[in-house]
Short mmCIF file of C-alpha atoms in Angstrom, two decimals:
data_model
loop_
_atom_site.label_atom_id
_atom_site.label_comp_id
_atom_site.label_asym_id
_atom_site.label_seq_id
_atom_site.Cartn_x
_atom_site.Cartn_y
_atom_site.Cartn_z
CA MET F 1 0.00 0.00 0.00
CA THR F 2 1.23 3.53 -0.70
CA SER F 3 0.50 6.21 1.84
CA GLN F 4 -1.64 9.05 0.51
CA VAL F 5 0.02 12.43 0.48
CA TYR F 6 -2.33 15.27 1.35
CA ARG F 7 -1.25 18.84 0.59
CA GLU F 8 -2.40 22.42 1.22
CA LYS F 9 -0.96 25.82 0.51
CA HIS F 10 -0.63 28.50 3.19
CA ARG F 11 0.67 32.06 3.03
CA VAL F 12 2.46 33.05 6.26
CA LEU F 13 0.43 35.78 7.96
CA TYR F 14 1.76 38.74 9.92
CA TYR F 15 0.35 37.57 13.26
CA GLU F 16 1.91 34.13 12.87
CA THR F 17 5.38 35.70 12.98
CA ASP F 18 7.63 37.03 15.72
CA LEU F 19 9.19 40.48 16.07
CA LYS F 20 11.70 39.56 13.36
CA GLY F 21 9.00 38.43 10.92
CA ARG F 22 9.87 34.72 11.36
CA LEU F 23 7.07 32.13 11.49
CA LYS F 24 6.68 31.19 15.18
CA ILE F 25 7.37 27.50 15.78
CA SER F 26 4.11 27.10 17.71
CA ASN F 27 2.22 28.52 14.70
CA LEU F 28 4.08 26.14 12.39
CA PHE F 29 2.83 23.24 14.54
CA ASP F 30 -0.70 24.67 14.60
CA LEU F 31 -0.71 24.78 10.80
CA LEU F 32 0.55 21.21 10.43
CA MET F 33 -1.98 19.83 12.91
CA VAL F 34 -4.76 21.47 10.86
CA VAL F 35 -3.44 19.81 7.70
CA ALA F 36 -3.55 16.41 9.42
CA ASP F 37 -7.10 17.05 10.65
CA ASN F 38 -8.19 18.12 7.17
CA GLN F 39 -6.83 14.91 5.64
CA SER F 40 -8.67 12.88 8.27
CA THR F 41 -11.91 14.71 7.58
CA GLN F 42 -11.52 14.25 3.83
CA LEU F 43 -11.20 10.50 4.38
CA GLY F 44 -14.31 10.41 6.59
CA LEU F 45 -12.24 9.83 9.74
CA SER F 46 -12.66 13.21 11.43
CA LEU F 47 -11.70 13.78 15.05
CA GLU F 48 -15.38 14.46 15.80
CA ASP F 49 -16.36 11.04 14.43
CA LEU F 50 -13.67 9.39 16.57
CA ALA F 51 -14.76 11.39 19.64
CA GLN F 52 -18.33 10.17 19.17
CA ARG F 53 -16.95 6.66 19.51
CA ASN F 54 -15.10 7.86 22.66
CA ARG F 55 -11.73 7.54 20.96
CA GLY F 56 -9.02 10.08 20.24
CA TRP F 57 -5.53 10.42 18.73
CA VAL F 58 -2.94 11.77 21.16
CA VAL F 59 0.55 12.94 20.19
CA MET F 60 3.36 11.12 21.99
CA GLN F 61 6.32 12.69 20.22
CA HIS F 62 7.23 15.32 17.63
CA HIS F 63 10.59 15.41 15.88
CA LEU F 64 11.07 18.49 13.73
CA ASP F 65 14.02 19.19 11.41
CA VAL F 66 14.27 22.71 10.07
CA LYS F 67 16.40 23.83 7.13
CA ARG F 68 15.26 27.45 7.41
CA ILE F 69 12.44 29.35 9.12
CA PRO F 70 9.74 30.72 6.77
CA LYS F 71 9.16 34.49 6.73
CA ASN F 72 6.04 36.66 6.78
CA GLY F 73 4.27 36.59 3.40
CA GLU F 74 5.90 33.39 2.08
CA LEU F 75 3.64 30.94 0.27
CA LEU F 76 4.23 27.46 1.72
CA THR F 77 3.11 24.02 0.65
CA LEU F 78 2.32 21.79 3.64
CA THR F 79 2.06 18.04 3.10
CA THR F 80 1.19 15.15 5.38
CA GLN F 81 0.99 11.38 5.12
CA ALA F 82 0.31 8.57 7.58
CA ASP F 83 3.03 6.04 6.81
CA HIS F 84 3.19 3.11 9.17
CA TYR F 85 1.45 1.79 12.23
CA ASN F 86 1.52 -1.11 14.58
CA ARG F 87 -1.06 -2.19 17.14
CA PHE F 88 -0.50 0.80 19.43
CA VAL F 89 1.42 3.47 17.54
CA GLY F 90 0.87 5.46 14.33
CA TYR F 91 3.53 7.44 12.45
CA ARG F 92 2.78 10.59 10.52
CA ASP F 93 5.20 12.62 8.38
CA PHE F 94 4.88 16.28 7.40
CA TYR F 95 6.95 18.27 4.93
CA ILE F 96 7.02 22.00 4.29
CA TYR F 97 8.16 23.33 0.91
CA ASP F 98 8.75 26.89 -0.21
CA GLU F 99 7.63 28.53 -3.48
CA GLN F 100 10.63 27.04 -5.31
CA ALA F 101 9.48 23.58 -4.08
CA VAL F 102 12.56 23.35 -1.84
CA GLU F 103 11.99 21.37 1.38
CA ILE F 104 12.41 23.64 4.38
CA ALA F 105 11.13 21.49 7.24
CA HIS F 106 10.25 17.88 8.06
CA LEU F 107 8.19 16.77 11.04
CA GLN F 108 7.83 13.18 12.24
CA THR F 109 4.99 12.54 14.69
CA VAL F 110 4.19 9.50 16.82
CA LEU F 111 0.55 9.08 17.83
CA VAL F 112 -1.41 6.73 20.03
CA MET F 113 -5.12 6.09 20.43
CA ILE F 114 -6.79 6.65 23.80
CA ASP F 115 -10.16 5.95 25.33
CA GLN F 116 -11.55 9.44 26.04
CA THR F 117 -13.14 8.42 29.33
CA THR F 118 -10.44 6.27 30.95
CA ARG F 119 -7.61 8.23 29.19
CA LYS F 120 -5.90 4.85 28.71
CA LEU F 121 -4.06 3.58 25.65
CA ILE F 122 -6.15 1.36 23.37
CA SER F 123 -5.22 -0.49 20.20
CA ILE F 124 -5.58 1.18 16.82
CA GLU F 125 -8.23 -0.35 14.56
CA ALA F 126 -7.16 -1.06 10.97
CA SER F 127 -10.26 0.80 9.73
CA GLU F 128 -9.02 3.95 11.45
CA ILE F 129 -5.68 4.07 9.69
CA GLU F 130 -5.72 2.00 6.50
CA PRO F 131 -7.75 4.57 4.50
CA PHE F 132 -4.64 6.80 4.82
CA GLY F 133 -2.66 4.15 2.95
CA ALA F 134 -0.63 3.39 6.08
CA THR F 135 1.19 0.06 6.19
CA TYR F 136 1.09 -2.27 9.18
CA VAL F 137 4.57 -2.92 10.56
CA LYS F 138 5.67 -5.34 13.26
CA LYS F 139 8.77 -3.47 14.32
CA ARG F 140 8.15 0.13 15.29
CA ARG F 141 10.29 2.96 13.99
CA ARG F 142 11.95 4.58 17.00
CA LEU F 143 12.76 8.27 17.20
CA PRO F 144 15.58 9.40 19.48
CA THR F 145 14.48 10.30 23.02
CA PRO F 146 15.14 13.84 24.32
CA LEU F 147 17.89 13.72 26.93
CA LYS F 148 16.74 14.24 30.51
CA GLN F 149 19.09 16.28 32.73
CA THR F 150 19.67 15.45 36.39
CA THR F 151 19.41 19.16 37.28
CA TYR F 152 18.33 22.20 35.30
CA GLN F 153 19.83 25.71 35.24
CA SER F 154 16.56 27.63 35.22
CA ASP F 155 12.96 27.14 36.29
CA LYS F 156 9.95 29.36 35.45
CA THR F 157 6.40 28.72 36.61
CA TYR F 158 3.12 29.11 34.74
CA ARG F 159 -0.54 28.67 35.63
CA VAL F 160 -2.52 26.78 32.98
CA ARG F 161 -5.06 29.14 31.35
CA TYR F 162 -8.54 28.38 30.01
CA LEU F 163 -7.36 29.13 26.48
CA ASP F 164 -4.49 26.60 26.78
CA ILE F 165 -7.07 23.79 26.98
CA ASP F 166 -8.26 22.11 23.80
CA ILE F 167 -11.25 20.02 22.80
CA ASN F 168 -9.56 16.98 24.48
CA GLN F 169 -9.96 18.81 27.85
CA HIS F 170 -6.22 19.01 28.49
CA VAL F 171 -3.38 21.39 27.61
CA ASN F 172 -2.93 21.36 23.84
CA ASN F 173 0.42 19.85 22.74
CA VAL F 174 1.42 23.03 20.98
CA ARG F 175 1.00 25.22 24.08
CA TYR F 176 3.93 23.44 25.80
CA LEU F 177 6.15 25.15 23.22
CA ASP F 178 5.21 28.58 24.61
CA TRP F 179 6.58 27.56 28.03
CA ILE F 180 9.65 25.95 26.48
CA PHE F 181 10.65 28.95 24.35
CA ASP F 182 9.97 31.38 27.20
CA SER F 183 12.71 29.68 29.23
CA LEU F 184 15.28 31.16 26.82
CA SER F 185 16.34 34.81 26.94
CA TYR F 186 15.26 37.62 24.62
CA ASP F 187 18.78 38.00 23.20
CA PHE F 188 19.21 34.27 22.69
CA LEU F 189 15.90 33.96 20.80
CA ASN F 190 16.72 37.04 18.72
CA GLU F 191 20.12 35.72 17.70
CA HIS F 192 19.40 32.01 17.14
CA GLU F 193 17.19 29.84 14.98
CA ILE F 194 16.04 26.27 15.42
CA VAL F 195 17.78 23.42 13.63
CA SER F 196 15.79 20.64 15.26
CA LEU F 197 13.22 20.14 17.99
CA ASN F 198 12.49 16.82 19.66
CA ILE F 199 9.59 16.81 22.11
CA GLN F 200 8.14 13.86 23.98
CA TYR F 201 4.87 14.01 25.93
CA LYS F 202 4.59 11.84 29.02
CA LYS F 203 1.63 13.00 31.08
CA GLU F 204 -1.29 15.27 30.28
CA ILE F 205 -1.88 18.54 32.16
CA ASN F 206 -5.24 20.04 33.11
CA TYR F 207 -6.71 23.49 33.69
CA GLY F 208 -5.52 25.60 36.64
CA LYS F 209 -2.40 23.53 37.39
CA ILE F 210 0.96 25.14 38.12
CA VAL F 211 3.67 23.92 35.76
CA HIS F 212 7.43 24.39 35.82
CA SER F 213 9.42 24.96 32.66
CA GLU F 214 13.02 23.94 33.39
CA MET F 215 15.94 24.49 31.02
CA THR F 216 19.65 23.83 30.67
CA TYR F 217 21.66 25.20 27.76
CA GLN F 218 24.91 23.57 26.62
CA PRO F 219 26.73 26.15 24.49
CA GLU F 220 29.34 23.74 23.13
CA LEU F 221 26.52 21.60 21.69
CA LEU F 222 24.29 24.59 20.77
CA THR F 223 21.53 22.58 22.43
CA SER F 224 18.92 23.41 25.04
CA TYR F 225 17.35 20.71 27.21
CA HIS F 226 13.85 21.23 28.58
CA GLN F 227 11.55 19.60 31.10
CA ILE F 228 7.96 20.55 31.91
CA THR F 229 6.84 19.25 35.29
CA GLN F 230 3.60 19.30 37.22
CA ASP F 231 3.40 18.05 40.84
CA ASN F 232 7.06 16.98 40.56
CA GLU F 233 6.21 14.63 37.69
CA THR F 234 7.68 14.99 34.23
CA SER F 235 4.95 15.95 31.75
CA CYS F 236 7.21 16.60 28.82
CA LEU F 237 10.87 16.46 27.76
CA ALA F 238 12.39 18.38 24.89
CA GLU F 239 15.72 18.96 23.23
CA ILE F 240 16.35 21.82 20.80
CA LYS F 241 19.38 22.32 18.56
CA TRP F 242 20.11 25.92 17.56
CA VAL F 243 22.22 27.83 15.07
CA PRO F 244 23.37 31.45 15.49
CA ILE F 245 21.83 33.76 12.87
CA LYS F 246 24.39 35.07 10.40
CA LYS F 247 24.59 38.87 10.65
CA MET V 1 -15.32 60.50 -1.07
CA THR V 2 -16.52 56.95 -0.40
CA SER V 3 -14.41 54.68 1.75
CA GLN V 4 -13.18 51.58 -0.02
CA VAL V 5 -14.42 48.31 1.39
CA TYR V 6 -11.83 45.53 1.34
CA ARG V 7 -12.96 41.94 1.89
CA GLU V 8 -11.49 38.48 2.38
CA LYS V 9 -12.91 35.08 3.17
CA HIS V 10 -11.63 32.91 6.00
CA ARG V 11 -12.63 29.44 7.17
CA VAL V 12 -12.35 29.10 10.97
CA LEU V 13 -9.58 26.60 11.76
CA TYR V 14 -9.50 24.08 14.58
CA TYR V 15 -6.58 25.72 16.38
CA GLU V 16 -8.29 29.12 16.32
CA THR V 17 -11.07 27.76 18.53
CA ASP V 18 -11.43 27.04 22.23
CA LEU V 19 -12.36 23.78 23.94
CA LYS V 20 -15.99 24.34 22.90
CA GLY V 21 -15.09 24.91 19.24
CA ARG V 22 -15.77 28.68 19.45
CA LEU V 23 -13.46 31.11 17.61
CA LYS V 24 -11.20 32.63 20.29
CA ILE V 25 -11.65 36.41 20.55
CA SER V 26 -7.88 36.97 20.32
CA ASN V 27 -7.83 34.97 17.06
CA LEU V 28 -10.76 37.01 15.75
CA PHE V 29 -8.71 40.17 16.37
CA ASP V 30 -5.62 38.60 14.76
CA LEU V 31 -7.66 37.85 11.64
CA LEU V 32 -9.09 41.36 11.42
CA MET V 33 -5.69 43.01 11.85
CA VAL V 34 -4.36 40.93 8.94
CA VAL V 35 -7.25 42.08 6.76
CA ALA V 36 -6.41 45.73 7.56
CA ASP V 37 -2.73 45.11 6.77
CA ASN V 38 -3.63 43.43 3.49
CA GLN V 39 -5.76 46.39 2.41
CA SER V 40 -2.89 48.78 3.26
CA THR V 41 -0.44 46.69 1.25
CA GLN V 42 -2.83 46.51 -1.71
CA LEU V 43 -2.98 50.33 -1.71
CA GLY V 44 0.81 50.62 -1.57
CA LEU V 45 0.74 51.82 2.05
CA SER V 46 2.17 48.77 3.80
CA LEU V 47 3.33 48.87 7.41
CA GLU V 48 6.88 48.15 6.15
CA ASP V 49 6.79 51.26 3.93
CA LEU V 50 5.59 53.35 6.86
CA ALA V 51 8.26 51.85 9.14
CA GLN V 52 10.96 52.81 6.62
CA ARG V 53 9.80 56.40 7.07
CA ASN V 54 9.99 55.83 10.86
CA ARG V 55 6.21 56.01 11.22
CA GLY V 56 3.67 53.52 12.51
CA TRP V 57 -0.05 53.11 13.19
CA VAL V 58 -0.87 52.29 16.81
CA VAL V 59 -4.27 51.14 18.08
CA MET V 60 -5.77 53.39 20.77
CA GLN V 61 -9.12 51.66 21.16
CA HIS V 62 -11.14 48.68 19.93
CA HIS V 63 -14.90 48.48 20.32
CA LEU V 64 -16.32 45.10 19.32
CA ASP V 65 -20.01 44.17 19.10
CA VAL V 66 -20.78 40.48 18.72
CA LYS V 67 -24.08 38.99 17.61
CA ARG V 68 -22.79 35.42 17.84
CA ILE V 69 -19.40 33.70 18.08
CA PRO V 70 -18.34 31.83 14.91
CA LYS V 71 -17.66 28.09 15.19
CA ASN V 72 -14.89 25.79 13.93
CA GLY V 73 -15.23 25.22 10.17
CA GLU V 74 -17.47 28.23 9.43
CA LEU V 75 -16.67 30.22 6.30
CA LEU V 76 -16.56 33.92 7.23
CA THR V 77 -16.36 37.08 5.16
CA LEU V 78 -14.20 39.73 6.83
CA THR V 79 -14.45 43.32 5.62
CA THR V 80 -12.65 46.51 6.54
CA GLN V 81 -12.81 50.17 5.58
CA ALA V 82 -11.04 53.32 6.80
CA ASP V 83 -13.87 55.80 7.18
CA HIS V 84 -12.90 59.09 8.74
CA TYR V 85 -9.87 60.83 10.11
CA ASN V 86 -8.81 64.11 11.61
CA ARG V 87 -5.31 65.47 12.16
CA PHE V 88 -4.41 62.92 14.85
CA VAL V 89 -6.92 60.09 14.76
CA GLY V 90 -8.06 57.56 12.15
CA TYR V 91 -11.20 55.39 12.33
CA ARG V 92 -11.45 51.93 10.87
CA ASP V 93 -14.52 49.69 10.74
CA PHE V 94 -14.60 45.91 10.38
CA TYR V 95 -17.58 43.64 9.79
CA ILE V 96 -17.79 39.87 9.92
CA TYR V 97 -20.50 38.04 7.98
CA ASP V 98 -21.43 34.37 7.97
CA GLU V 99 -22.15 32.15 4.95
CA GLN V 100 -25.71 33.45 4.80
CA ALA V 101 -24.28 37.01 4.60
CA VAL V 102 -25.67 37.77 8.06
CA GLU V 103 -23.57 40.22 10.08
CA ILE V 104 -22.21 38.51 13.17
CA ALA V 105 -19.70 41.06 14.48
CA HIS V 106 -18.70 44.71 14.08
CA LEU V 107 -15.43 46.21 15.26
CA GLN V 108 -14.65 49.93 15.45
CA THR V 109 -11.00 50.84 15.84
CA VAL V 110 -9.33 54.16 16.67
CA LEU V 111 -5.74 54.56 15.49
CA VAL V 112 -3.03 57.16 15.86
CA MET V 113 0.28 57.69 14.07
CA ILE V 114 3.53 57.60 16.07
CA ASP V 115 7.15 58.40 15.42
CA GLN V 116 8.88 55.00 15.83
CA THR V 117 11.95 56.50 17.55
CA THR V 118 10.42 59.01 19.96
CA ARG V 119 7.19 56.91 20.34
CA LYS V 120 5.32 60.26 20.31
CA LEU V 121 2.07 61.08 18.55
CA ILE V 122 2.51 62.78 15.18
CA SER V 123 -0.08 64.13 12.73
CA ILE V 124 -1.52 61.86 10.03
CA GLU V 125 -0.57 62.87 6.49
CA ALA V 126 -3.42 63.02 4.00
CA SER V 127 -1.40 60.83 1.58
CA GLU V 128 -1.36 58.06 4.21
CA ILE V 129 -5.09 57.82 4.58
CA GLU V 130 -6.89 59.32 1.56
CA PRO V 131 -6.11 56.35 -0.74
CA PHE V 132 -8.44 54.35 1.56
CA GLY V 133 -11.26 56.75 0.63
CA ALA V 134 -11.33 58.12 4.17
CA THR V 135 -12.96 61.51 4.69
CA TYR V 136 -11.41 64.30 6.73
CA VAL V 137 -13.65 65.34 9.63
CA LYS V 138 -13.24 68.22 12.03
CA LYS V 139 -15.19 66.73 14.88
CA ARG V 140 -13.97 63.32 15.96
CA ARG V 141 -16.32 60.42 16.50
CA ARG V 142 -16.04 59.40 20.15
CA LEU V 143 -16.40 55.84 21.37
CA PRO V 144 -17.50 55.23 24.97
CA THR V 145 -14.62 54.90 27.45
CA PRO V 146 -14.30 51.65 29.47
CA LEU V 147 -15.21 52.38 33.08
CA LYS V 148 -12.28 52.41 35.51
CA GLN V 149 -12.97 50.89 38.94
CA THR V 150 -11.54 52.34 42.15
CA THR V 151 -10.67 48.84 43.36
CA TYR V 152 -10.66 45.44 41.66
CA GLN V 153 -11.78 42.05 43.02
CA SER V 154 -8.93 39.99 41.57
CA ASP V 155 -5.35 40.48 40.44
CA LYS V 156 -3.16 38.02 38.50
CA THR V 157 0.42 38.67 37.45
CA TYR V 158 2.21 37.81 34.19
CA ARG V 159 5.74 38.22 32.91
CA VAL V 160 5.88 39.52 29.32
CA ARG V 161 7.28 36.80 27.01
CA TYR V 162 9.45 37.14 23.90
CA LEU V 163 6.59 35.89 21.75
CA ASP V 164 4.23 38.57 23.13
CA ILE V 165 6.36 41.25 21.43
CA ASP V 166 5.55 42.31 17.87
CA ILE V 167 7.42 44.06 15.09
CA ASN V 168 6.76 47.41 16.88
CA GLN V 169 9.01 46.14 19.75
CA HIS V 170 6.19 46.23 22.32
CA VAL V 171 3.46 43.89 23.51
CA ASN V 172 1.05 43.29 20.63
CA ASN V 173 -2.43 44.76 21.27
CA VAL V 174 -4.06 41.39 20.89
CA ARG V 175 -1.92 39.73 23.60
CA TYR V 176 -3.57 41.90 26.29
CA LEU V 177 -6.73 39.91 25.63
CA ASP V 178 -5.02 36.71 26.85
CA TRP V 179 -4.40 38.36 30.23
CA ILE V 180 -7.89 39.83 30.33
CA PHE V 181 -9.71 36.56 29.61
CA ASP V 182 -7.50 34.61 32.01
CA SER V 183 -8.81 36.77 34.89
CA LEU V 184 -12.18 35.03 34.53
CA SER V 185 -12.85 31.51 35.80
CA TYR V 186 -13.04 28.31 33.79
CA ASP V 187 -16.74 27.87 34.57
CA PHE V 188 -17.57 31.48 33.74
CA LEU V 189 -15.80 31.30 30.36
CA ASN V 190 -17.45 27.96 29.61
CA GLU V 191 -20.94 29.25 30.37
CA HIS V 192 -20.82 32.76 28.88
CA GLU V 193 -20.23 34.43 25.54
CA ILE V 194 -19.20 37.97 24.69
CA VAL V 195 -21.78 40.55 23.65
CA SER V 196 -19.36 43.48 23.48
CA LEU V 197 -15.75 44.29 24.28
CA ASN V 198 -14.41 47.81 24.71
CA ILE V 199 -10.65 48.09 25.18
CA GLN V 200 -8.58 51.25 25.43
CA TYR V 201 -4.76 51.25 25.32
CA LYS V 202 -2.98 53.91 27.35
CA LYS V 203 0.67 52.98 27.66
CA GLU V 204 2.81 50.45 25.81
CA ILE V 205 4.50 47.53 27.60
CA ASN V 206 7.91 46.05 26.82
CA TYR V 207 9.63 42.67 27.11
CA GLY V 208 10.31 41.16 30.54
CA LYS V 209 7.99 43.47 32.49
CA ILE V 210 5.64 42.18 35.16
CA VAL V 211 2.03 43.11 34.46
CA HIS V 212 -1.08 42.85 36.60
CA SER V 213 -4.44 41.85 35.17
CA GLU V 214 -7.13 43.16 37.53
CA MET V 215 -10.83 42.36 37.24
CA THR V 216 -14.19 43.13 38.82
CA TYR V 217 -17.37 41.37 37.73
CA GLN V 218 -20.79 42.93 38.25
CA PRO V 219 -23.34 40.12 37.88
CA GLU V 220 -26.39 42.43 37.78
CA LEU V 221 -24.90 44.13 34.70
CA LEU V 222 -23.37 40.91 33.27
CA THR V 223 -20.26 43.05 32.81
CA SER V 224 -16.60 42.54 33.71
CA TYR V 225 -14.25 45.50 34.18
CA HIS V 226 -10.55 45.05 33.54
CA GLN V 227 -7.34 46.96 34.11
CA ILE V 228 -3.83 45.99 33.01
CA THR V 229 -1.14 47.79 34.99
CA GLN V 230 2.63 47.89 34.85
CA ASP V 231 4.68 49.72 37.52
CA ASN V 232 1.39 50.93 39.07
CA GLU V 233 0.46 52.71 35.86
CA THR V 234 -2.63 51.82 33.83
CA SER V 235 -1.61 50.34 30.49
CA CYS V 236 -5.06 49.32 29.40
CA LEU V 237 -8.72 49.45 30.47
CA ALA V 238 -11.43 47.15 29.23
CA GLU V 239 -15.10 46.46 29.74
CA ILE V 240 -16.79 43.27 28.55
CA LYS V 241 -20.52 42.56 28.42
CA TRP V 242 -21.50 38.88 28.59
CA VAL V 243 -24.50 36.67 27.99
CA PRO V 244 -25.07 33.23 29.54
CA ILE V 245 -25.07 30.45 26.95
CA LYS V 246 -28.49 28.87 26.53
CA LYS V 247 -28.35 25.20 27.45
#
């Protein structure tokens, strides 16, 4: 079976960019998640249909590679395809191309299916994933795990807001990125761009909770290591590789 | 002269909505600001051109009336027109229509021109506003002022994040709404919808500052009163009228 590639165009809007006119990484993720939802809906497998059967896809891990950050006004082509799955895990790939059809970013996503009531992992039904052209595999593709530090250099706290919560009744995956980026300084964010981002979700977070965004930066590796905790439990680990912006 | 009406269509996306599938008010503002920018660019008066001449439009006040909140997936028509101006103040109107061409929201915006270096008010040049078909008026149209309370019932603090800052190097107007809505409880936000929002900006806020979001709710008026302060100075006042959602 060949996985079906779904594609959409999107012009980067002013409000999706930062003070330097660069597409914000959280907005890039928002856009890609919409593309995935639109493919699902087109195939008659919308999130609403799944939710009515008390089921839902939950992201376990995102691994993003970035060749360059798109700018305000650029016309992008966003593609997605569901490639492989096994009993418990589905793999989805996304690519972003610029107007010259040059690949500028690649996202690999690992998803699981949960029971909406018990919040427990359940097995994926073939009928939920085969319409995408996904192939059943025995051996799962493994993405590298973000490195956990024993201690972190900095720690900022946040209270979960109403608007951080999504239709799954927990903090939306993309909102973690706001806490992660805010752990880095103004000057650092101004002078660096992302090369890769690896984020692994371990435990969901609900409204009103206090979360900690911890960070350690290793300059010799140009890498920042992040942990989001809630009640002293790790909710999320992330590792970001950076490159200084050429002046 | 007749003011030129500019229009665009937009389909409400999943990530622009809250946990109930309602378009978030901050996203509604983001969309309308893009429409205004696009009209300016079409007329050869882009924000970038202005910035190169060290000038910039700054929002002083937004007054939004809402007939109903659009839902995920709805196809909206967004229109804007620059109607009137005097030496120091420009007026812009926005309307949102649904697929049946029924008006569902109306936003009135008051703008001033600033010198980007001194951050001081400067007079609007006719060449900057007459291409929009705006008419010069002697007497300015006045919008009601949000009521300031002597004391507020609640007070939450926020640290300004890198991603709150826009290309004007200060907190983007729309980001204040995140602090304003977060002052209301989960249950209140779940069970109410906006009828009108009146927000007046008094002093800009920069990166790293600690801001307070104060709020008083008057149930008999179904109205919340908001103040954003920084260093004990009022940066912003707002007044929101609500309606309980019919069950």
